[in-house]
CSV table of C-alpha atoms and ligand atoms in Angstrom, one decimal:
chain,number,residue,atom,x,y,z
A,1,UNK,CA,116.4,102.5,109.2
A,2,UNK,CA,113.2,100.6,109.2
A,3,UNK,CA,112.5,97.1,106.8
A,4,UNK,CA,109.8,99.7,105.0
A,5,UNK,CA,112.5,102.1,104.7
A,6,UNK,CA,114.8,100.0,103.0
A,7,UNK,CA,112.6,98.3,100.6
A,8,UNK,CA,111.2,101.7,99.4
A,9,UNK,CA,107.8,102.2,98.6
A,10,UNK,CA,107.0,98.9,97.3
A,11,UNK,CA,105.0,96.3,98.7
A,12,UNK,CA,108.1,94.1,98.6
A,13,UNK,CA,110.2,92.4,100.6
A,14,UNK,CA,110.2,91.3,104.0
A,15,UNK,CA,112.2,90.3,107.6
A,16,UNK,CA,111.7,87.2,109.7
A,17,UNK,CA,111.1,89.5,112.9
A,18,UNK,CA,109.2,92.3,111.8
A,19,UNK,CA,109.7,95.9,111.6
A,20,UNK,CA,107.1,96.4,115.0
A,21,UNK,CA,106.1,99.6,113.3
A,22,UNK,CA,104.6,100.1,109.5
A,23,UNK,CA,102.4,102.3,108.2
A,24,UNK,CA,100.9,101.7,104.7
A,25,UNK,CA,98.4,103.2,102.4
A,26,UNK,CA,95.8,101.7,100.0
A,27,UNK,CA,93.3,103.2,98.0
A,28,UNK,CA,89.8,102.1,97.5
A,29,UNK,CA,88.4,100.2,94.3
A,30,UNK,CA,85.0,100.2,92.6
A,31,UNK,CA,84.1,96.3,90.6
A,32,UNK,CA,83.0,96.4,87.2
A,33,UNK,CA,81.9,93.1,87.6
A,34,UNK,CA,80.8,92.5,91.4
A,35,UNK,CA,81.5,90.2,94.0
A,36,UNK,CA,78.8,89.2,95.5
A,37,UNK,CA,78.0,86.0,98.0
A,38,UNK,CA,80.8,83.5,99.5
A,39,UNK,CA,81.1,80.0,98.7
A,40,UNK,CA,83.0,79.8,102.2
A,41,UNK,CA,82.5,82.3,104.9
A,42,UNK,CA,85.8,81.7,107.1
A,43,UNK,CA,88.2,81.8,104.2
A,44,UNK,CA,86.1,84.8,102.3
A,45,UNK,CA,86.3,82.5,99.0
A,46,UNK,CA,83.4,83.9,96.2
A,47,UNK,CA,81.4,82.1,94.2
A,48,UNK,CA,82.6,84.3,91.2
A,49,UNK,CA,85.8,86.3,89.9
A,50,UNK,CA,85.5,89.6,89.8
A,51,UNK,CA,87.1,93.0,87.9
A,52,UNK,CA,87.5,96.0,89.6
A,53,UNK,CA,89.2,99.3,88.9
A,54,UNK,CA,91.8,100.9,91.8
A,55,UNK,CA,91.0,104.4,92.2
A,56,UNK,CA,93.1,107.6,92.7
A,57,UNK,CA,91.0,109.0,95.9
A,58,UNK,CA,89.8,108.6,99.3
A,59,UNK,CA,93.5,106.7,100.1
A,60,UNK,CA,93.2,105.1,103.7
A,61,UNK,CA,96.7,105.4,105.8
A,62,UNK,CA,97.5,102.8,108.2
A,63,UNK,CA,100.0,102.3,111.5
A,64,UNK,CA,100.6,99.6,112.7
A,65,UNK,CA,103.1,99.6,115.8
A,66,UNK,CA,103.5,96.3,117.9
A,67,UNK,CA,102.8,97.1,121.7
A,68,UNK,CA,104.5,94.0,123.7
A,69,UNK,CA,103.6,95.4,127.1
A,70,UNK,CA,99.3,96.0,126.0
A,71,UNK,CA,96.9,93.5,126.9
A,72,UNK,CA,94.4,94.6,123.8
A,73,UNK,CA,94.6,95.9,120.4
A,74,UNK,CA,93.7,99.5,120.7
A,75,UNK,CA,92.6,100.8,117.2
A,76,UNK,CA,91.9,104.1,116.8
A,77,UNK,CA,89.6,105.0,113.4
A,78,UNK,CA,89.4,108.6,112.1
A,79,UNK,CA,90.2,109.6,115.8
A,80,UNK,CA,87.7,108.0,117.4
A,81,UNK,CA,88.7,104.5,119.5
A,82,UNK,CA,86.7,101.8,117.6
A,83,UNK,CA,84.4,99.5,119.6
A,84,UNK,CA,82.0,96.3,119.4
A,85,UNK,CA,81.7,95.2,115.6
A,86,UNK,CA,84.9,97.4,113.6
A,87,UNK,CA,87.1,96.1,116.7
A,88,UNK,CA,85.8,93.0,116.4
A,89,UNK,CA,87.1,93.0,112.9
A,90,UNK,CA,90.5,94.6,112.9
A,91,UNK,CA,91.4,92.1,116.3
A,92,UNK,CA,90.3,89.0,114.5
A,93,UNK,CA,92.2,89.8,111.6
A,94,UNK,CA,95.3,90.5,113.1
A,95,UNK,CA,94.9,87.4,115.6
A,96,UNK,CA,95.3,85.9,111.8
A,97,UNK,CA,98.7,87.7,111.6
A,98,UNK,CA,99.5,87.0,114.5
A,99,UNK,CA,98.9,83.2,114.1
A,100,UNK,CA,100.8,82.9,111.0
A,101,UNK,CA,103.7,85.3,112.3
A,102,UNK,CA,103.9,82.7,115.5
A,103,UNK,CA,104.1,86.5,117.4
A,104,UNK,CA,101.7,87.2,120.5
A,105,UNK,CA,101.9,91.3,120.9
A,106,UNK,CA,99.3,93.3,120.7
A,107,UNK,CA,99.0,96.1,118.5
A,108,UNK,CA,98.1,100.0,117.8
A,109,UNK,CA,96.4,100.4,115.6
A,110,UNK,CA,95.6,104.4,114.1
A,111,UNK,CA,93.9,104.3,110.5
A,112,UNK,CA,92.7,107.8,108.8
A,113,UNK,CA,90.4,107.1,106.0
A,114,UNK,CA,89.1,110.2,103.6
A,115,UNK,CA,86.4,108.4,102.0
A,116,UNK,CA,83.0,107.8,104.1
A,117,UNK,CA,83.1,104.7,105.8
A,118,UNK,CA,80.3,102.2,105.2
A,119,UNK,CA,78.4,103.8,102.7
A,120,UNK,CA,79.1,101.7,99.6
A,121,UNK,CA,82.3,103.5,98.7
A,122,UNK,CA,84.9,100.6,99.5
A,123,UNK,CA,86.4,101.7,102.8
A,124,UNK,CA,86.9,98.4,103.5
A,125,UNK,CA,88.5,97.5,100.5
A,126,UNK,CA,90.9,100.3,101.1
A,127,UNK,CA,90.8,99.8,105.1
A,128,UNK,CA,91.9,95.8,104.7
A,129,UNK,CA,94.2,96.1,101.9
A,130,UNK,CA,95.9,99.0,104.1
A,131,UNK,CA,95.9,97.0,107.7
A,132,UNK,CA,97.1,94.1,106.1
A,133,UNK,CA,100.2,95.6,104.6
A,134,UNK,CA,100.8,97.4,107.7
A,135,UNK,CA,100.2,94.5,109.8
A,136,UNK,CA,102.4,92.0,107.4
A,137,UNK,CA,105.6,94.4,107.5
A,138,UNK,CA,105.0,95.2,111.0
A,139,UNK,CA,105.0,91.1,112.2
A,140,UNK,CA,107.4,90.2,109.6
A,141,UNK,CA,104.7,88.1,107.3
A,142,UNK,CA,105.6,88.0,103.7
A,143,UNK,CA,104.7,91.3,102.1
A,144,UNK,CA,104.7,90.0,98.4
A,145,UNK,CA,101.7,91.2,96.8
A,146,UNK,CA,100.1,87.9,96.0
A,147,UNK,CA,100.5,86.8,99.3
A,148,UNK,CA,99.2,90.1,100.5
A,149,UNK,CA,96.2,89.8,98.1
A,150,UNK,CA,95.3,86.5,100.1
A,151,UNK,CA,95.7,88.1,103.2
A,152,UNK,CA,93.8,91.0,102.9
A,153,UNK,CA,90.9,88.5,101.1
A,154,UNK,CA,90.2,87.6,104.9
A,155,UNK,CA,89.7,91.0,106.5
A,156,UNK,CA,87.1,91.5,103.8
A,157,UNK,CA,86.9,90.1,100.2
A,158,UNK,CA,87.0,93.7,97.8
A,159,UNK,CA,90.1,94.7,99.7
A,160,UNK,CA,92.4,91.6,98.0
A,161,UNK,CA,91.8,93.8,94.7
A,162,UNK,CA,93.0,97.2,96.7
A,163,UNK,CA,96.5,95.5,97.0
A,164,UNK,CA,96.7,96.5,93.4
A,165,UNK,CA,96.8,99.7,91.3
A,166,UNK,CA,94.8,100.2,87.5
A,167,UNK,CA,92.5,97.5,86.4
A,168,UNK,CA,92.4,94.2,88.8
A,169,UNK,CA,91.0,90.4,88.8
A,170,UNK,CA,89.9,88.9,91.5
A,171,UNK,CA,90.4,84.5,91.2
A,172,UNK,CA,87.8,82.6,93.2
A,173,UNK,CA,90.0,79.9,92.8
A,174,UNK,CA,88.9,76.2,91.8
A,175,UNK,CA,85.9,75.0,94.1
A,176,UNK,CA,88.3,71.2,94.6
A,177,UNK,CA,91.5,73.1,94.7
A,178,UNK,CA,94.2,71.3,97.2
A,179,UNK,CA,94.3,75.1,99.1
A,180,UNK,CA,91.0,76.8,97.9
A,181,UNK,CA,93.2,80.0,100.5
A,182,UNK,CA,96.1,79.7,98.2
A,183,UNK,CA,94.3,80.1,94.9
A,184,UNK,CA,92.2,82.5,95.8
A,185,UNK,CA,94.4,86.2,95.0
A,186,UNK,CA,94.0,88.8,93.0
A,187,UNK,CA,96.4,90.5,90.2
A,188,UNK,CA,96.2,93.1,87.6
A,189,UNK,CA,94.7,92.5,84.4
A,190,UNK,CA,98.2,93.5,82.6
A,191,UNK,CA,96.4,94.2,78.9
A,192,UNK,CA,93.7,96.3,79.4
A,193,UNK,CA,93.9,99.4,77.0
A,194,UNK,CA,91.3,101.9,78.6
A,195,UNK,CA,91.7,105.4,79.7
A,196,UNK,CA,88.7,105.4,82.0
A,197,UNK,CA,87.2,107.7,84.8
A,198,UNK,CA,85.1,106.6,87.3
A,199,UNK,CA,82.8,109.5,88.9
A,200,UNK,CA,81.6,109.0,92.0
A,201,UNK,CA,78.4,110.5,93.0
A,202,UNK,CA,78.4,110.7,97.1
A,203,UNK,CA,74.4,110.6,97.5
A,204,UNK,CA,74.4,109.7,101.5
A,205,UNK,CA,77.7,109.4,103.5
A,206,UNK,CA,76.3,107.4,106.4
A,207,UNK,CA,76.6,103.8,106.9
A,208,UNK,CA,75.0,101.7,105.5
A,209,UNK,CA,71.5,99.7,106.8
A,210,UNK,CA,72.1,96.4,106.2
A,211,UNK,CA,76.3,94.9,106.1
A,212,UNK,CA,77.2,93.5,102.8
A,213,UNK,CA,78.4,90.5,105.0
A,214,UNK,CA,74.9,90.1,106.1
A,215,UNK,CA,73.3,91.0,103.0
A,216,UNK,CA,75.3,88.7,100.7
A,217,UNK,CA,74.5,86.0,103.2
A,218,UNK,CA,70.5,86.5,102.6
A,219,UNK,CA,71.2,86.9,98.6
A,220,UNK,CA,73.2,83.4,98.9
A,221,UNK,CA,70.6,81.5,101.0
A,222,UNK,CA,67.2,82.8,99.7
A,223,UNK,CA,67.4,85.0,96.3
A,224,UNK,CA,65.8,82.5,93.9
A,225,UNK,CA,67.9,84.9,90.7
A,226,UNK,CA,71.2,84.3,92.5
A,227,UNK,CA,72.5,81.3,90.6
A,228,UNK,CA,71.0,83.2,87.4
A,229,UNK,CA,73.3,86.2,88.4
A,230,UNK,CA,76.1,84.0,89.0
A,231,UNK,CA,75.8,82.1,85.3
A,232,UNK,CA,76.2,86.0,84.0
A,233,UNK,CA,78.5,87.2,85.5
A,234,UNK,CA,81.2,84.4,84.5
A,235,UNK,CA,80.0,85.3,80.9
A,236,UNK,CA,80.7,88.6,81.6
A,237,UNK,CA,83.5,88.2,82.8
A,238,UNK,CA,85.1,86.6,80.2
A,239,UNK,CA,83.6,89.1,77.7
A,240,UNK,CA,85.0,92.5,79.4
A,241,UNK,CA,88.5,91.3,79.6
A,242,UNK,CA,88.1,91.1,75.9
A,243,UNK,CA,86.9,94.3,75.3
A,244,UNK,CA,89.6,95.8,78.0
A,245,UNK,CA,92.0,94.6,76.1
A,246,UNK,CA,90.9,95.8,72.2
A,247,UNK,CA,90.0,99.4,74.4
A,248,UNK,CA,86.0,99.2,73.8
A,249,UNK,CA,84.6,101.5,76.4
A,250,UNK,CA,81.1,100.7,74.7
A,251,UNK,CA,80.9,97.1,75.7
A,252,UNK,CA,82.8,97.9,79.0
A,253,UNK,CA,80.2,100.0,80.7
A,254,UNK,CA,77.2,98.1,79.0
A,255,UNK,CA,78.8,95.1,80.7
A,256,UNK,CA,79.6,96.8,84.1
A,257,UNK,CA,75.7,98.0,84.3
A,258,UNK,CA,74.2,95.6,83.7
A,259,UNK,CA,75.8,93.1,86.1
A,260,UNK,CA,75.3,95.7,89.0
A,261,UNK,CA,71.9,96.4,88.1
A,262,UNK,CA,71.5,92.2,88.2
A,263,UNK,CA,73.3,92.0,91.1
A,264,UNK,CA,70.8,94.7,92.8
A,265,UNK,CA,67.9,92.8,91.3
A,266,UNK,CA,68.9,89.8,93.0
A,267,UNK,CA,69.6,91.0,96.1
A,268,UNK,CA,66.3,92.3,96.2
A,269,UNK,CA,64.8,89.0,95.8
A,270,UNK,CA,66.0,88.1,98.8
A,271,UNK,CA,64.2,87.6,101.8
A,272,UNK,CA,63.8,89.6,103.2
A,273,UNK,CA,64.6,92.1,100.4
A,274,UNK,CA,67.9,94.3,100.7
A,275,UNK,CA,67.5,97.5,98.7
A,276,UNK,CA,70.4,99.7,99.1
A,277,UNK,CA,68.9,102.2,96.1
A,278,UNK,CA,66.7,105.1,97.1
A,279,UNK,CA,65.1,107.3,94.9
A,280,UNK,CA,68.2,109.6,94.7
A,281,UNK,CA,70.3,106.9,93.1
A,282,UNK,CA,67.3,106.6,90.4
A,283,UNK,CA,67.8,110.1,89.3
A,284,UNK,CA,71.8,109.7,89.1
A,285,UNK,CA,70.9,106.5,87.0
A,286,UNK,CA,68.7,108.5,85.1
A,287,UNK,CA,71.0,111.3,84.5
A,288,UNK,CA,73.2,108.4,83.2
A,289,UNK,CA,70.9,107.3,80.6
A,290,UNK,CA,69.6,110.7,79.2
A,291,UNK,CA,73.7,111.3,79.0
A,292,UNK,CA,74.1,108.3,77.1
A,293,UNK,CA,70.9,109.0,74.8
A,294,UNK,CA,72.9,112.5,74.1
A,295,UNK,CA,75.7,110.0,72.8
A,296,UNK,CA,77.6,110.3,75.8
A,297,UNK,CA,79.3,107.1,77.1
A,298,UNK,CA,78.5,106.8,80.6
A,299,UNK,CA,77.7,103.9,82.3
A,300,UNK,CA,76.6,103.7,86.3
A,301,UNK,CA,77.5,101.2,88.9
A,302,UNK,CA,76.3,101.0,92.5
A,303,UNK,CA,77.9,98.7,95.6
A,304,UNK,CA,76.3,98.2,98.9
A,305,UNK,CA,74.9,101.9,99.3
A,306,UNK,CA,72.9,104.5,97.3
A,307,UNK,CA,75.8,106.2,95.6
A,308,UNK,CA,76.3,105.8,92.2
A,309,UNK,CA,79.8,105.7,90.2
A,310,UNK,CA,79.7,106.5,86.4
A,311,UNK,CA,82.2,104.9,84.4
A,312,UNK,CA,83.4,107.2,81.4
A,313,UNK,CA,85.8,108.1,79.1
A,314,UNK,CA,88.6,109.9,81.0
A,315,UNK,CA,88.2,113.0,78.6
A,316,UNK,CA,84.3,113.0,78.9
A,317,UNK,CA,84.9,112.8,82.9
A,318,UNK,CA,84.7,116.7,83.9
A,319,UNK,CA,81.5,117.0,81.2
A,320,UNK,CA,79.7,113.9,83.2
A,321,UNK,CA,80.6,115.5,86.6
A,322,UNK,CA,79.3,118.5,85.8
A,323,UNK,CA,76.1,116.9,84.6
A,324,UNK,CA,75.5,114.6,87.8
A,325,UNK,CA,76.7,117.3,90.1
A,326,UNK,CA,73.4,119.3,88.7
A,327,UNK,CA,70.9,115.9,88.7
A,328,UNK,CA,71.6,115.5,92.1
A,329,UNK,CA,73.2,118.3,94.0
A,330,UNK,CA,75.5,115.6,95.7
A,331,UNK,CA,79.2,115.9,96.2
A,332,UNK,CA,80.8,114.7,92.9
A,333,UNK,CA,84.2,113.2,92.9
A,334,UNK,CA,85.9,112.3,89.3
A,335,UNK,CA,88.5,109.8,90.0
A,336,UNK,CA,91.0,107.8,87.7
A,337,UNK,CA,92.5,104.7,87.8
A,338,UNK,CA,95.1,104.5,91.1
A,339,UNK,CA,98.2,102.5,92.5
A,340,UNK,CA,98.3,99.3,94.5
A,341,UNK,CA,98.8,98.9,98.3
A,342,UNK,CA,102.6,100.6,99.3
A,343,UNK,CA,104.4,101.2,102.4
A,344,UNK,CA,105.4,104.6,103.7
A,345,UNK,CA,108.4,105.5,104.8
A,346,UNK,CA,108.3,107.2,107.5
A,347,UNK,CA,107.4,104.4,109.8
A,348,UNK,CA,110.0,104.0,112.9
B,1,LIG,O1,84.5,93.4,100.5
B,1,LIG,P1,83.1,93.5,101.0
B,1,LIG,O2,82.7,92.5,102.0
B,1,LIG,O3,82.8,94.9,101.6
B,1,LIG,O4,82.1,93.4,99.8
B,1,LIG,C1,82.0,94.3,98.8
B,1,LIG,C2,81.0,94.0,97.8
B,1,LIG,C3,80.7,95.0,96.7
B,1,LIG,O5,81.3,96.3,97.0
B,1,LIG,C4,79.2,95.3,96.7
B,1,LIG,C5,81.1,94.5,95.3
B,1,LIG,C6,82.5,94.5,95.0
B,1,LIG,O6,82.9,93.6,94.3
B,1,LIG,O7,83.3,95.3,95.5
């Protein structure tokens, strides 16, 4: 029986050698209120917390089996051996394991995802948060969630929110902390009161133009609204765990739109400018807006990509579906709020 085995499905637990095989799944989240730009680029530490809800599709399944006898990683992605910039990626990060660990072995790596990769739809959110727990259980790192939180921070920065299920807050940490890596985690906002629905609107399934790595970089060094966005969005901040935890949907979605609408305006102000909107996403944002003016609470947010997700209540959800499905002809996925980051046990 494996370490996975024996500490069930919970991200929990751990062996000084390693299991040498793990397999875990995460599920993606969408931010209510974004990260956006890095105040250090190695350590992935943001300049601002940020809220995001764990959803309950498009999981991402992960094995992880040590391979003592390979001279590479070999990751496999959707069936298709990954190459140049993904492999890049999923070696660096577990040369990090590795590291820490004090292990040398290569890996396999074999991840399935079910939402589209790079298209604004968190597959690496889901992606990191998945390799790291595989990775962590497989090497015999810690597996607490905290500690997994700060691991799967470095692979990319949204997936240290994926470790979690429901509602989630991601800490910057303090800029003069002693370990700016240590207090930089996420955890679940444990008194939010809101039975919310996110529906996402798949506009275009392809990846993305421009990385958010890169595009966050440009928004950082040369948007003159950045530090305007960043002043928000710690108000906001503030203000929506407030009205999570008093249930007001209202002042919820208000919140959540406007700080991706500011955080689009500012990356646009870049330059060069990064526009991930097309015109498609302006008619699901308008089909938000003629819902809400039909006193429909529905709110829109959009990531690094054209698709749009609408935050409602979770019994207005089909109703809003329906609606955006006929706006935009786009596959429509309602989705609620999800688990964390677990281990399956059928690794061996
Ligand atoms: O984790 P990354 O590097 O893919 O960045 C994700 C950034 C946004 O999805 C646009 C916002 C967020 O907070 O998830």
């Amino acid at each position: 029986m494996t370490a996975s085995e024996l500490t069930g499905a919970e991200p929990t637990g751990s062996t000084l050698t390693g299991t040498g095989h793990a397999v875990a799944v995460a599920h993606p989240n969408i931010a209510l209120i974004k990260y956006w730009g890095k105040r250090d680029e190695r350590l992935v530490l943001p300049f601002t917390d940020s809220l995001s809800l764990t959803l309950d599709v498009f999981p991402t399944t992960t094995s992880v089996r040590l391979a003592p006898a390979a001279e590479a990683d070999a990751v496999v992605m959707d069936g298709v051996p990954a190459r140049d910039e993904r492999l890049r990626r999923v070696t660096a990060f577990l040369d990090l394991v590795r590291d820490r660990a004090g292990r040398r072995e290569r890996a396999v790596v074999d991840t399935r995802n079910t939402v589209p990769v790079g298209a604004g739809l968190a597959s690496s959110a889901s992606g990191f948060a998945a390799l790291a727990l595989a990775a962590a259980d497989a090497y015999g790192l810690p597996t607490e969630p905290r500690a997994l939180s700060r691991l799967a921070r470095r692979g990319s920065g949204s997936a240290a929110r994926s470790v979690f299920g429901g509602f989630v807050v991601w800490h910057a940490g303090p800029v003069d902390a002693p370990d700016p890596d240590v207090a930089s985690y996420a955890e679940p906002v444990g008194d939010a009161r809101l039975d919310a629905a996110l529906v996402a609107v798949v506009l275009e399934a392809g990846p993305k133009s421009v990385s958010s790595r890169e595009a966050m970089r440009r928004t950082v060094a040369t948007s003159p609204r950045y530090p305007e966005w960043v002043a928000a969005s710690r108000a906001e901040l503030v203000r929506m765990r407030q009205a999570l935890r008093v249930g007001d949907l209202d002042t919820v979605g208000g919140i959540a739109e406007r700080n991706a609408l500011g955080m689009h305006a500012t990356m646009e102000a870049a330059s060069p400018p990064v526009r991930y909107l097309t015109d498609a996403s302006a008619t699901a944002l308008d089909t938000v807006r003629a819902l809400r003016a039909e006193g429909v609470g529905a709110w829109a947010t959009m990531d690094a990509g054209p698709n749009v997700k609408v935050l409602c209540a979770a019994a207005d959800a089909e109703r809003v579906a329906a609606r955006m499905r006929a706006a935009t002809h786009a596959r429509v996925v309602v989705a609620r709020g999800g688990p964390g980051a677990t281990l399956r046990a059928e690794a061996g």
